[in-house]
Amino acid sequence: MPGPASRVVYLGLDGATEAVLRPAFERGWMPNLQALWRRSATGTLWSSEPMVTPVAWTSFLTGCHPPTHGIHEFHYLDPVDRTILPNHAGRIRVPTLWDTLSERGHEIVSLGLPMTYPPPDVRGLVVAGSDAPGLQWAFAQCPDFGEEILRDLPGYSHKVLWKRRPRSIEELRTVSRHNQEVFRAQADAAERADARCDWTAMMVHFHNLDGIQHRLWPYLDLDETAEHQPDWTVEVVNCLRELDRAVGRLLELASRRNAAIIALSDHGFGPCRALVDVNGLLCQAGLQRRLPYGTRISYRMRRLRDRFDRWKRRRTPDGTARRGPRSIEGEVGCDWSKTVAFAPFGQLCGSIFLNPKLVSGSSAASRVIAEIIDTCRAAEDPDTGQPLFADAFDVAERYNLDPAAEGLPDVLAPSTDGYQAMAKWDPFCRSLLRPDPNLPATHRTDGVVAIEAPGILPGTRLDAELPDIAPTSLSLLGLTIPEVMEGRVLEEVQDLSRIQAAAGMSLPHRPAID
């Protein structure tokens, strides 16, 4: 049965949050998004656990939760040689929305979405996101399209631009101009893809909105963290305005194609009170013994060896420093004869492994895991009494799988909103908590969603999770939903849509606002 929409455009607003959008609308910074919000069903889109990029966007793309789709962090531990490797699209355990549409004869345009590298074998054009090791790799699925974009749109980039907080207004202006150019080029690329491809689904992912908020939150003048420096605020607002203009062009494209619109974020944002030293917490609990700084020769040598290996890979024809393995010993400076638990990687979540050389047998493992969970749940900010972790759980028990076989931690401890658990830590800092002026804001669980499709009643309030978007999209297109998808169809959107679609309604024209 045909659905109310024949096409869907997805606007991937990475890290978009009501805390920023509401004042941006009120202040006139983002009129195109404001107009979309007014004519859409809108609400909260709850993030994944943990609320980090690869986990969240895979949850959107598969319609499944992490235990099913298999992506739990930026990295995983190789179960054979116990090296640390980056997660990638090849490790997604279930078919994606793009796979489902392609298998049914539909073409896809996907520009910049994380966890689409290595590129899937689907109909249409897939340009990978920031997890691709280089721009040429991002266009691996569509090299002809890549040649066109690289030739005609030099501003197109898949990189994360805001890697740290700018040190001066001059640096801010330089990166701001680059960011604005990237936003424009993303809209240009979408229009060129539209000319090449008779798509059913188009995704344009704006990753650098995330970095703007991470690094420049105080200049948005939203809360008590505000820094009143008008020249800095102007540059931040210029980026938001350029993003909105790019969105306006995509709304025009959607209007010409009579496509439904789904704007969504992978998580929300808010001030970062402090970073949390996960390995330091394990040390305090007697579960880990760090090497004294003066005895870290083997640790330093292993780090140098890992870096040298990456340097060599960079110089091979198909090599890339970002995709190679790293050793546990080069990431965590521990006395391994006295360490039973460690976190070799992790952002916004404690990703804690047991040391198999010291913890053997199910009863010993259960005892240590229970101690780790108790330690994380008891951890508080001494100034506020706020818990540092929103939860802590036994991965094997909750997910009903063998973590070692999957390369997963034995314990996951997602951060409380406002705190960012970190595995990497300054070796000279012995405090468990420290504010980071380079990271004034961090992820929160409450993202946003707006859906405009035939018959959608503007103002309808949504309360959804990321896995709900894929099945809802297929339902809007009138396509059968695969059994593996765990998300629900947002019936509060669908019921009225089907009634109106049957009456032959189409989407209204959406004029872009300059």
Tab-separated table of N, CA and C in Angstrom, residues 109-191:
chain	number	residue	atom	x	y	z
A	109	VAL	N	20.599	8.724	-1.348
A	109	VAL	CA	21.691	9.691	-1.282
A	109	VAL	C	22.006	9.875	0.195
A	110	SER	N	23.234	9.601	0.592
A	110	SER	CA	23.650	9.750	1.985
A	110	SER	C	24.962	10.505	1.997
A	111	LEU	N	24.947	11.707	2.545
A	111	LEU	CA	26.110	12.583	2.524
A	111	LEU	C	26.595	12.857	3.944
A	112	GLY	N	27.748	12.303	4.288
A	112	GLY	CA	28.412	12.641	5.538
A	112	GLY	C	27.931	11.915	6.766
A	113	LEU	N	27.091	10.899	6.628
A	113	LEU	CA	26.571	10.208	7.811
A	113	LEU	C	27.642	9.308	8.420
A	114	PRO	N	27.917	9.444	9.730
A	114	PRO	CA	28.860	8.527	10.375
A	114	PRO	C	28.396	7.077	10.269
A	115	MET	N	29.337	6.174	10.354
A	115	MET	CA	29.105	4.727	10.302
A	115	MET	C	28.574	4.279	8.940
A	116	THR	N	29.026	4.964	7.884
A	116	THR	CA	28.786	4.484	6.521
A	116	THR	C	30.118	4.242	5.803
A	117	TYR	N	31.178	4.029	6.579
A	117	TYR	CA	32.469	3.638	6.027
A	117	TYR	C	32.947	2.369	6.731
A	118	PRO	N	33.413	1.336	6.012
A	118	PRO	CA	33.457	1.228	4.562
A	118	PRO	C	32.063	1.341	3.949
A	119	PRO	N	31.981	1.860	2.705
A	119	PRO	CA	30.672	2.174	2.138
A	119	PRO	C	29.850	0.928	1.877
A	120	PRO	N	28.553	0.988	2.150
A	120	PRO	CA	27.685	-0.153	1.879
A	120	PRO	C	27.451	-0.308	0.375
A	121	ASP	N	27.152	-1.520	-0.032
A	121	ASP	CA	26.870	-1.806	-1.438
A	121	ASP	C	25.379	-1.596	-1.677
A	122	VAL	N	24.993	-0.347	-1.893
A	122	VAL	CA	23.588	-0.007	-2.074
A	122	VAL	C	23.415	0.830	-3.342
A	123	ARG	N	22.173	0.938	-3.802
A	123	ARG	CA	21.862	1.768	-4.965
A	123	ARG	C	21.968	3.240	-4.576
A	124	GLY	N	22.475	4.056	-5.475
A	124	GLY	CA	22.539	5.477	-5.210
A	124	GLY	C	23.930	5.946	-4.882
A	125	LEU	N	24.021	6.992	-4.068
A	125	LEU	CA	25.284	7.644	-3.752
A	125	LEU	C	25.455	7.706	-2.238
A	126	VAL	N	26.528	7.114	-1.740
A	126	VAL	CA	26.827	7.165	-0.315
A	126	VAL	C	28.213	7.776	-0.136
A	127	VAL	N	28.269	8.937	0.506
A	127	VAL	CA	29.524	9.603	0.827
A	127	VAL	C	29.703	9.490	2.339
A	128	ALA	N	30.777	8.864	2.772
A	128	ALA	CA	30.965	8.580	4.196
A	128	ALA	C	31.207	9.858	4.989
A	129	GLY	N	31.115	9.719	6.301
A	129	GLY	CA	31.291	10.845	7.206
A	129	GLY	C	32.687	10.929	7.761
A	130	SER	N	32.804	11.541	8.941
A	130	SER	CA	34.106	11.862	9.511
A	130	SER	C	34.904	10.629	9.914
A	131	ASP	N	34.269	9.460	9.992
A	131	ASP	CA	35.013	8.259	10.342
A	131	ASP	C	35.759	7.668	9.149
A	132	ALA	N	35.520	8.173	7.935
A	132	ALA	CA	36.342	7.773	6.796
A	132	ALA	C	37.739	8.352	6.981
A	133	PRO	N	38.779	7.582	6.681
A	133	PRO	CA	40.134	8.046	6.992
A	133	PRO	C	40.641	9.190	6.130
A	134	GLY	N	39.964	9.500	5.060
A	134	GLY	CA	40.343	10.616	4.211
A	134	GLY	C	39.232	10.886	3.228
A	135	LEU	N	39.276	12.046	2.552
A	135	LEU	CA	38.176	12.426	1.674
A	135	LEU	C	38.050	11.469	0.494
A	136	GLN	N	39.166	10.976	-0.029
A	136	GLN	CA	39.064	10.041	-1.141
A	136	GLN	C	38.379	8.752	-0.706
A	137	TRP	N	38.601	8.334	0.558
A	137	TRP	CA	37.911	7.150	1.078
A	137	TRP	C	36.428	7.431	1.300
A	138	ALA	N	36.091	8.667	1.646
A	138	ALA	CA	34.680	9.012	1.845
A	138	ALA	C	33.872	8.808	0.572
A	139	PHE	N	34.514	9.001	-0.601
A	139	PHE	CA	33.829	8.849	-1.887
A	139	PHE	C	34.082	7.483	-2.517
A	140	ALA	N	34.499	6.504	-1.730
A	140	ALA	CA	34.869	5.206	-2.291
A	140	ALA	C	33.707	4.519	-3.003
A	141	GLN	N	32.475	4.730	-2.554
A	141	GLN	CA	31.322	4.073	-3.181
A	141	GLN	C	30.915	4.752	-4.484
A	142	CYS	N	31.291	6.026	-4.649
A	142	CYS	CA	30.853	6.799	-5.820
A	142	CYS	C	32.000	7.694	-6.304
A	143	PRO	N	33.073	7.094	-6.821
A	143	PRO	CA	34.259	7.877	-7.186
A	143	PRO	C	33.993	8.931	-8.257
A	144	ASP	N	33.087	8.663	-9.206
A	144	ASP	CA	32.782	9.662	-10.234
A	144	ASP	C	32.150	10.902	-9.613
A	145	PHE	N	31.237	10.677	-8.689
A	145	PHE	CA	30.628	11.799	-7.973
A	145	PHE	C	31.690	12.525	-7.156
A	146	GLY	N	32.609	11.759	-6.569
A	146	GLY	CA	33.688	12.368	-5.808
A	146	GLY	C	34.560	13.260	-6.662
A	147	GLU	N	34.870	12.825	-7.883
A	147	GLU	CA	35.671	13.653	-8.782
A	147	GLU	C	34.959	14.972	-9.068
A	148	GLU	N	33.645	14.912	-9.279
A	148	GLU	CA	32.874	16.135	-9.542
A	148	GLU	C	32.914	17.071	-8.338
A	149	ILE	N	32.688	16.529	-7.160
A	149	ILE	CA	32.647	17.369	-5.961
A	149	ILE	C	34.028	17.963	-5.675
A	150	LEU	N	35.058	17.157	-5.759
A	150	LEU	CA	36.401	17.657	-5.469
A	150	LEU	C	36.842	18.694	-6.499
A	151	ARG	N	36.365	18.541	-7.730
A	151	ARG	CA	36.724	19.508	-8.775
A	151	ARG	C	35.956	20.824	-8.627
A	152	ASP	N	34.661	20.722	-8.350
A	152	ASP	CA	33.797	21.903	-8.407
A	152	ASP	C	33.475	22.509	-7.048
A	153	LEU	N	33.625	21.729	-5.987
A	153	LEU	CA	33.263	22.217	-4.647
A	153	LEU	C	34.451	22.026	-3.700
A	154	PRO	N	35.478	22.832	-3.822
A	154	PRO	CA	36.659	22.655	-2.962
A	154	PRO	C	36.364	22.846	-1.481
A	155	GLY	N	35.241	23.478	-1.152
A	155	GLY	CA	34.896	23.664	0.254
A	155	GLY	C	34.316	22.428	0.903
A	156	TYR	N	33.966	21.381	0.106
A	156	TYR	CA	33.370	20.194	0.707
A	156	TYR	C	34.399	19.467	1.569
A	157	SER	N	33.992	19.094	2.768
A	157	SER	CA	34.877	18.373	3.675
A	157	SER	C	34.058	17.443	4.558
A	158	HIS	N	34.651	16.319	4.908
A	158	HIS	CA	34.014	15.397	5.849
A	158	HIS	C	34.644	15.502	7.233
A	159	LYS	N	35.571	16.421	7.408
A	159	LYS	CA	36.348	16.497	8.643
A	159	LYS	C	35.585	17.180	9.777
A	160	VAL	N	35.967	16.821	10.993
A	160	VAL	CA	35.552	17.567	12.180
A	160	VAL	C	36.455	18.792	12.275
A	161	LEU	N	35.879	19.989	12.201
A	161	LEU	CA	36.674	21.214	12.142
A	161	LEU	C	37.034	21.757	13.520
A	162	TRP	N	36.126	21.621	14.480
A	162	TRP	CA	36.321	22.243	15.801
A	162	TRP	C	36.985	21.243	16.731
A	163	LYS	N	38.285	21.019	16.536
A	163	LYS	CA	38.991	20.022	17.332
A	163	LYS	C	39.391	20.544	18.706
A	164	ARG	N	39.412	21.856	18.855
A	164	ARG	CA	39.676	22.466	20.160
A	164	ARG	C	39.055	23.856	20.151
A	165	ARG	N	38.989	24.450	21.338
A	165	ARG	CA	38.457	25.796	21.449
A	165	ARG	C	39.470	26.785	20.850
A	166	PRO	N	39.041	27.702	19.977
A	166	PRO	CA	39.994	28.647	19.388
A	166	PRO	C	40.717	29.458	20.464
A	167	ARG	N	41.990	29.732	20.200
A	167	ARG	CA	42.800	30.467	21.164
A	167	ARG	C	42.715	31.979	20.970
A	168	SER	N	42.202	32.410	19.830
A	168	SER	CA	42.128	33.845	19.548
A	168	SER	C	40.950	34.107	18.628
A	169	ILE	N	40.550	35.379	18.555
A	169	ILE	CA	39.459	35.736	17.660
A	169	ILE	C	39.865	35.492	16.209
A	170	GLU	N	41.127	35.657	15.879
A	170	GLU	CA	41.586	35.419	14.512
A	170	GLU	C	41.424	33.937	14.145
A	171	GLU	N	41.818	33.062	15.086
A	171	GLU	CA	41.641	31.635	14.829
A	171	GLU	C	40.169	31.290	14.709
A	172	LEU	N	39.342	31.861	15.581
A	172	LEU	CA	37.901	31.624	15.512
A	172	LEU	C	37.350	32.025	14.151
A	173	ARG	N	37.728	33.200	13.661
A	173	ARG	CA	37.216	33.667	12.374
A	173	ARG	C	37.647	32.749	11.231
A	174	THR	N	38.877	32.263	11.307
A	174	THR	CA	39.372	31.363	10.259
A	174	THR	C	38.552	30.079	10.211
A	175	VAL	N	38.369	29.438	11.374
A	175	VAL	CA	37.619	28.182	11.409
A	175	VAL	C	36.143	28.433	11.098
A	176	SER	N	35.613	29.555	11.571
A	176	SER	CA	34.215	29.895	11.286
A	176	SER	C	33.980	30.018	9.788
A	177	ARG	N	34.872	30.726	9.090
A	177	ARG	CA	34.715	30.870	7.637
A	177	ARG	C	34.767	29.507	6.947
A	178	HIS	N	35.708	28.660	7.404
A	178	HIS	CA	35.821	27.320	6.837
A	178	HIS	C	34.533	26.535	7.084
A	179	ASN	N	34.011	26.617	8.284
A	179	ASN	CA	32.786	25.894	8.626
A	179	ASN	C	31.615	26.363	7.766
A	180	GLN	N	31.489	27.673	7.598
A	180	GLN	CA	30.407	28.188	6.751
A	180	GLN	C	30.537	27.684	5.316
A	181	GLU	N	31.772	27.641	4.831
A	181	GLU	CA	32.009	27.132	3.482
A	181	GLU	C	31.602	25.663	3.372
A	182	VAL	N	31.892	24.872	4.416
A	182	VAL	CA	31.506	23.460	4.412
A	182	VAL	C	29.992	23.319	4.395
A	183	PHE	N	29.273	24.089	5.207
A	183	PHE	CA	27.813	24.010	5.205
A	183	PHE	C	27.255	24.321	3.813
A	184	ARG	N	27.787	25.365	3.168
A	184	ARG	CA	27.327	25.703	1.820
A	184	ARG	C	27.613	24.560	0.845
A	185	ALA	N	28.821	24.001	0.943
A	185	ALA	CA	29.202	22.931	0.025
A	185	ALA	C	28.352	21.681	0.236
A	186	GLN	N	27.919	21.422	1.469
A	186	GLN	CA	27.064	20.263	1.707
A	186	GLN	C	25.726	20.417	0.984
A	187	ALA	N	25.161	21.630	1.017
A	187	ALA	CA	23.921	21.864	0.276
A	187	ALA	C	24.168	21.769	-1.226
A	188	ASP	N	25.304	22.306	-1.694
A	188	ASP	CA	25.664	22.193	-3.116
A	188	ASP	C	25.759	20.726	-3.526
A	189	ALA	N	26.427	19.922	-2.712
A	189	ALA	CA	26.605	18.507	-3.032
A	189	ALA	C	25.262	17.788	-3.087
A	190	ALA	N	24.352	18.132	-2.182
A	190	ALA	CA	23.026	17.507	-2.191
A	190	ALA	C	22.282	17.839	-3.487
A	191	GLU	N	22.375	19.084	-3.939
A	191	GLU	CA	21.706	19.466	-5.187
A	191	GLU	C	22.318	18.739	-6.380
